[in-house]
Amino acid sequence: MRKKQTIPTQQNKPAAAALRSHQQTVVHHQQTVQTIFDPEVLLKYKAMVPDAPERVLAVFEQNSATERQMIELALKAHRADNLRRDWMAFLIIIVGMGTSGLFAYLDKPWLSGTALAAIIGYAVIGFLQKSKQPAQNQQQ
């Protein structure tokens, strides 16, 4: 009697599943720097097209100006986002302190203390997250 052929199947191994669940994707961004052609190359272009060096330099200047504008706009957007985040944190703290004061006025010391503890906890968490961000930006 012949043995039936079997198709190998993937075995569910706990270690392999754990490795698959902890995979991360790292995105790397590198800015490219364009340089101006060597003078010999520009002279060769000039031999073919008389105004080629001026046109090449004009395009290079436009690209440089556009790149500077993009960097400035990115920095302004980042600054505006930080400002919005800071105002939201300030408002959350003020509302939390007002809530704590209201609970203290209503003679509910446990609720008042809980509101203050939540404010302190969120401030500590926000501080720790803020200190981790530069390390993450350097990896990207």
PDB file of C-alpha atoms in Angstrom:
ATOM      1  CA  MET A   1       0.000   0.000   0.000  1.00  0.00           C
ATOM      2  CA  ARG A   2       1.371   3.398  -1.015  1.00  0.00           C
ATOM      3  CA  LYS A   3       1.780   6.179   1.459  1.00  0.00           C
ATOM      4  CA  LYS A   4      -0.338   9.231   0.781  1.00  0.00           C
ATOM      5  CA  GLN A   5       1.606  12.355  -0.096  1.00  0.00           C
ATOM      6  CA  THR A   6       1.175  15.204   2.349  1.00  0.00           C
ATOM      7  CA  ILE A   7       1.672  18.876   1.808  1.00  0.00           C
ATOM      8  CA  PRO A   8       3.757  20.494   4.516  1.00  0.00           C
ATOM      9  CA  THR A   9       1.899  23.156   6.446  1.00  0.00           C
ATOM     10  CA  GLN A  10       3.208  25.987   8.528  1.00  0.00           C
ATOM     11  CA  GLN A  11       3.563  25.093  12.169  1.00  0.00           C
ATOM     12  CA  ASN A  12       2.268  27.576  14.700  1.00  0.00           C
ATOM     13  CA  LYS A  13       5.268  28.242  16.854  1.00  0.00           C
ATOM     14  CA  PRO A  14       4.820  30.684  19.756  1.00  0.00           C
ATOM     15  CA  ALA A  15       8.299  32.184  19.263  1.00  0.00           C
ATOM     16  CA  ALA A  16       7.690  32.854  15.571  1.00  0.00           C
ATOM     17  CA  ALA A  17       4.324  34.450  16.337  1.00  0.00           C
ATOM     18  CA  ALA A  18       5.931  36.641  18.980  1.00  0.00           C
ATOM     19  CA  LEU A  19       8.598  37.789  16.518  1.00  0.00           C
ATOM     20  CA  ARG A  20       6.017  38.600  13.861  1.00  0.00           C
ATOM     21  CA  SER A  21       3.948  40.643  16.310  1.00  0.00           C
ATOM     22  CA  HIS A  22       6.930  42.797  17.310  1.00  0.00           C
ATOM     23  CA  GLN A  23       8.130  43.790  13.851  1.00  0.00           C
ATOM     24  CA  GLN A  24       8.600  47.505  13.327  1.00  0.00           C
ATOM     25  CA  THR A  25       8.956  49.594  10.238  1.00  0.00           C
ATOM     26  CA  VAL A  26      11.637  52.266  10.244  1.00  0.00           C
ATOM     27  CA  VAL A  27      11.257  55.126   7.799  1.00  0.00           C
ATOM     28  CA  HIS A  28      14.474  56.893   6.887  1.00  0.00           C
ATOM     29  CA  HIS A  29      14.426  60.318   5.271  1.00  0.00           C
ATOM     30  CA  GLN A  30      17.559  61.696   3.673  1.00  0.00           C
ATOM     31  CA  GLN A  31      17.781  65.096   2.112  1.00  0.00           C
ATOM     32  CA  THR A  32      19.681  65.170  -1.153  1.00  0.00           C
ATOM     33  CA  VAL A  33      21.979  68.053  -1.910  1.00  0.00           C
ATOM     34  CA  GLN A  34      22.349  69.121  -5.516  1.00  0.00           C
ATOM     35  CA  THR A  35      25.609  70.650  -6.628  1.00  0.00           C
ATOM     36  CA  ILE A  36      26.446  72.871  -9.531  1.00  0.00           C
ATOM     37  CA  PHE A  37      28.153  71.212 -12.489  1.00  0.00           C
ATOM     38  CA  ASP A  38      31.901  71.452 -12.925  1.00  0.00           C
ATOM     39  CA  PRO A  39      33.059  74.369 -15.091  1.00  0.00           C
ATOM     40  CA  GLU A  40      34.233  71.956 -17.802  1.00  0.00           C
ATOM     41  CA  VAL A  41      30.762  70.465 -18.060  1.00  0.00           C
ATOM     42  CA  LEU A  42      29.215  73.935 -18.288  1.00  0.00           C
ATOM     43  CA  LEU A  43      31.654  74.835 -21.057  1.00  0.00           C
ATOM     44  CA  LYS A  44      30.630  71.728 -23.001  1.00  0.00           C
ATOM     45  CA  TYR A  45      26.968  72.720 -22.598  1.00  0.00           C
ATOM     46  CA  LYS A  46      27.850  76.249 -23.728  1.00  0.00           C
ATOM     47  CA  ALA A  47      29.437  74.805 -26.871  1.00  0.00           C
ATOM     48  CA  MET A  48      26.118  73.120 -27.700  1.00  0.00           C
ATOM     49  CA  VAL A  49      23.711  75.804 -26.464  1.00  0.00           C
ATOM     50  CA  PRO A  50      25.135  79.326 -25.984  1.00  0.00           C
ATOM     51  CA  ASP A  51      22.979  80.318 -22.974  1.00  0.00           C
ATOM     52  CA  ALA A  52      23.044  76.884 -21.266  1.00  0.00           C
ATOM     53  CA  PRO A  53      25.231  77.860 -18.251  1.00  0.00           C
ATOM     54  CA  GLU A  54      22.934  80.773 -17.370  1.00  0.00           C
ATOM     55  CA  ARG A  55      19.880  78.542 -17.689  1.00  0.00           C
ATOM     56  CA  VAL A  56      21.465  75.814 -15.522  1.00  0.00           C
ATOM     57  CA  LEU A  57      22.369  78.349 -12.831  1.00  0.00           C
ATOM     58  CA  ALA A  58      18.884  79.882 -12.944  1.00  0.00           C
ATOM     59  CA  VAL A  59      17.291  76.455 -12.418  1.00  0.00           C
ATOM     60  CA  PHE A  60      19.738  75.715  -9.601  1.00  0.00           C
ATOM     61  CA  GLU A  61      18.850  79.012  -7.874  1.00  0.00           C
ATOM     62  CA  GLN A  62      15.124  78.306  -8.218  1.00  0.00           C
ATOM     63  CA  ASN A  63      15.556  74.813  -6.765  1.00  0.00           C
ATOM     64  CA  SER A  64      17.566  76.178  -3.849  1.00  0.00           C
ATOM     65  CA  ALA A  65      14.958  78.850  -3.119  1.00  0.00           C
ATOM     66  CA  THR A  66      12.142  76.298  -3.276  1.00  0.00           C
ATOM     67  CA  GLU A  67      13.989  73.937  -0.941  1.00  0.00           C
ATOM     68  CA  ARG A  68      14.563  76.748   1.583  1.00  0.00           C
ATOM     69  CA  GLN A  69      10.877  77.682   1.430  1.00  0.00           C
ATOM     70  CA  MET A  70       9.829  74.080   2.022  1.00  0.00           C
ATOM     71  CA  ILE A  71      12.105  73.816   5.069  1.00  0.00           C
ATOM     72  CA  GLU A  72      10.775  77.125   6.440  1.00  0.00           C
ATOM     73  CA  LEU A  73       7.163  76.042   5.945  1.00  0.00           C
ATOM     74  CA  ALA A  74       7.819  72.725   7.688  1.00  0.00           C
ATOM     75  CA  LEU A  75       9.377  74.534  10.647  1.00  0.00           C
ATOM     76  CA  LYS A  76       6.467  76.988  10.853  1.00  0.00           C
ATOM     77  CA  ALA A  77       3.955  74.119  10.774  1.00  0.00           C
ATOM     78  CA  HIS A  78       5.860  72.295  13.511  1.00  0.00           C
ATOM     79  CA  ARG A  79       5.955  75.457  15.636  1.00  0.00           C
ATOM     80  CA  ALA A  80       2.198  76.013  15.155  1.00  0.00           C
ATOM     81  CA  ASP A  81       1.492  72.409  16.127  1.00  0.00           C
ATOM     82  CA  ASN A  82       3.582  72.814  19.286  1.00  0.00           C
ATOM     83  CA  LEU A  83       1.726  76.015  20.141  1.00  0.00           C
ATOM     84  CA  ARG A  84      -1.652  74.296  19.709  1.00  0.00           C
ATOM     85  CA  ARG A  85      -0.506  71.377  21.868  1.00  0.00           C
ATOM     86  CA  ASP A  86       0.716  73.714  24.612  1.00  0.00           C
ATOM     87  CA  TRP A  87      -2.574  75.657  24.697  1.00  0.00           C
ATOM     88  CA  MET A  88      -4.578  72.434  24.899  1.00  0.00           C
ATOM     89  CA  ALA A  89      -2.427  71.214  27.798  1.00  0.00           C
ATOM     90  CA  PHE A  90      -2.884  74.557  29.554  1.00  0.00           C
ATOM     91  CA  LEU A  91      -6.669  74.421  29.131  1.00  0.00           C
ATOM     92  CA  ILE A  92      -6.864  70.832  30.361  1.00  0.00           C
ATOM     93  CA  ILE A  93      -4.893  71.760  33.483  1.00  0.00           C
ATOM     94  CA  ILE A  94      -7.092  74.800  34.178  1.00  0.00           C
ATOM     95  CA  VAL A  95     -10.288  72.755  33.729  1.00  0.00           C
ATOM     96  CA  GLY A  96      -8.877  70.018  35.991  1.00  0.00           C
ATOM     97  CA  MET A  97      -7.974  72.537  38.687  1.00  0.00           C
ATOM     98  CA  GLY A  98     -11.423  74.103  38.409  1.00  0.00           C
ATOM     99  CA  THR A  99     -13.012  70.672  38.745  1.00  0.00           C
ATOM    100  CA  SER A 100     -10.860  69.946  41.785  1.00  0.00           C
ATOM    101  CA  GLY A 101     -11.879  73.273  43.327  1.00  0.00           C
ATOM    102  CA  LEU A 102     -15.546  72.542  42.652  1.00  0.00           C
ATOM    103  CA  PHE A 103     -15.271  69.132  44.334  1.00  0.00           C
ATOM    104  CA  ALA A 104     -13.485  70.731  47.305  1.00  0.00           C
ATOM    105  CA  TYR A 105     -16.282  73.308  47.559  1.00  0.00           C
ATOM    106  CA  LEU A 106     -18.880  70.516  47.465  1.00  0.00           C
ATOM    107  CA  ASP A 107     -16.999  68.811  50.344  1.00  0.00           C
ATOM    108  CA  LYS A 108     -15.851  65.833  48.235  1.00  0.00           C
ATOM    109  CA  PRO A 109     -12.145  65.609  49.182  1.00  0.00           C
ATOM    110  CA  TRP A 110     -11.568  62.229  47.461  1.00  0.00           C
ATOM    111  CA  LEU A 111     -12.843  63.486  44.135  1.00  0.00           C
ATOM    112  CA  SER A 112     -10.872  66.712  44.518  1.00  0.00           C
ATOM    113  CA  GLY A 113      -7.693  64.763  45.275  1.00  0.00           C
ATOM    114  CA  THR A 114      -8.339  62.413  42.357  1.00  0.00           C
ATOM    115  CA  ALA A 115      -8.695  65.352  39.982  1.00  0.00           C
ATOM    116  CA  LEU A 116      -5.409  66.829  41.217  1.00  0.00           C
ATOM    117  CA  ALA A 117      -3.665  63.438  40.972  1.00  0.00           C
ATOM    118  CA  ALA A 118      -4.941  63.075  37.384  1.00  0.00           C
ATOM    119  CA  ILE A 119      -3.540  66.512  36.494  1.00  0.00           C
ATOM    120  CA  ILE A 120      -0.149  65.602  37.969  1.00  0.00           C
ATOM    121  CA  GLY A 121      -0.189  62.208  36.249  1.00  0.00           C
ATOM    122  CA  TYR A 122      -0.988  63.694  32.843  1.00  0.00           C
ATOM    123  CA  ALA A 123       1.702  66.349  33.307  1.00  0.00           C
ATOM    124  CA  VAL A 124       4.311  63.684  34.112  1.00  0.00           C
ATOM    125  CA  ILE A 125       3.217  61.524  31.157  1.00  0.00           C
ATOM    126  CA  GLY A 126       3.336  64.552  28.849  1.00  0.00           C
ATOM    127  CA  PHE A 127       6.815  65.462  30.089  1.00  0.00           C
ATOM    128  CA  LEU A 128       8.096  61.914  29.557  1.00  0.00           C
ATOM    129  CA  GLN A 129       6.604  61.710  26.066  1.00  0.00           C
ATOM    130  CA  LYS A 130       8.088  65.102  25.165  1.00  0.00           C
ATOM    131  CA  SER A 131      11.572  63.966  26.235  1.00  0.00           C
ATOM    132  CA  LYS A 132      11.317  60.818  24.051  1.00  0.00           C
ATOM    133  CA  GLN A 133      10.415  62.707  20.849  1.00  0.00           C
ATOM    134  CA  PRO A 134      13.898  64.066  19.957  1.00  0.00           C
ATOM    135  CA  ALA A 135      15.376  60.542  20.102  1.00  0.00           C
ATOM    136  CA  GLN A 136      12.665  59.301  17.749  1.00  0.00           C
ATOM    137  CA  ASN A 137      13.251  62.177  15.320  1.00  0.00           C
ATOM    138  CA  GLN A 138      17.003  61.439  15.193  1.00  0.00           C
ATOM    139  CA  GLN A 139      16.302  57.820  14.187  1.00  0.00           C
ATOM    140  CA  GLN A 140      14.101  58.930  11.274  1.00  0.00           C
TER     141      GLN A 140
END
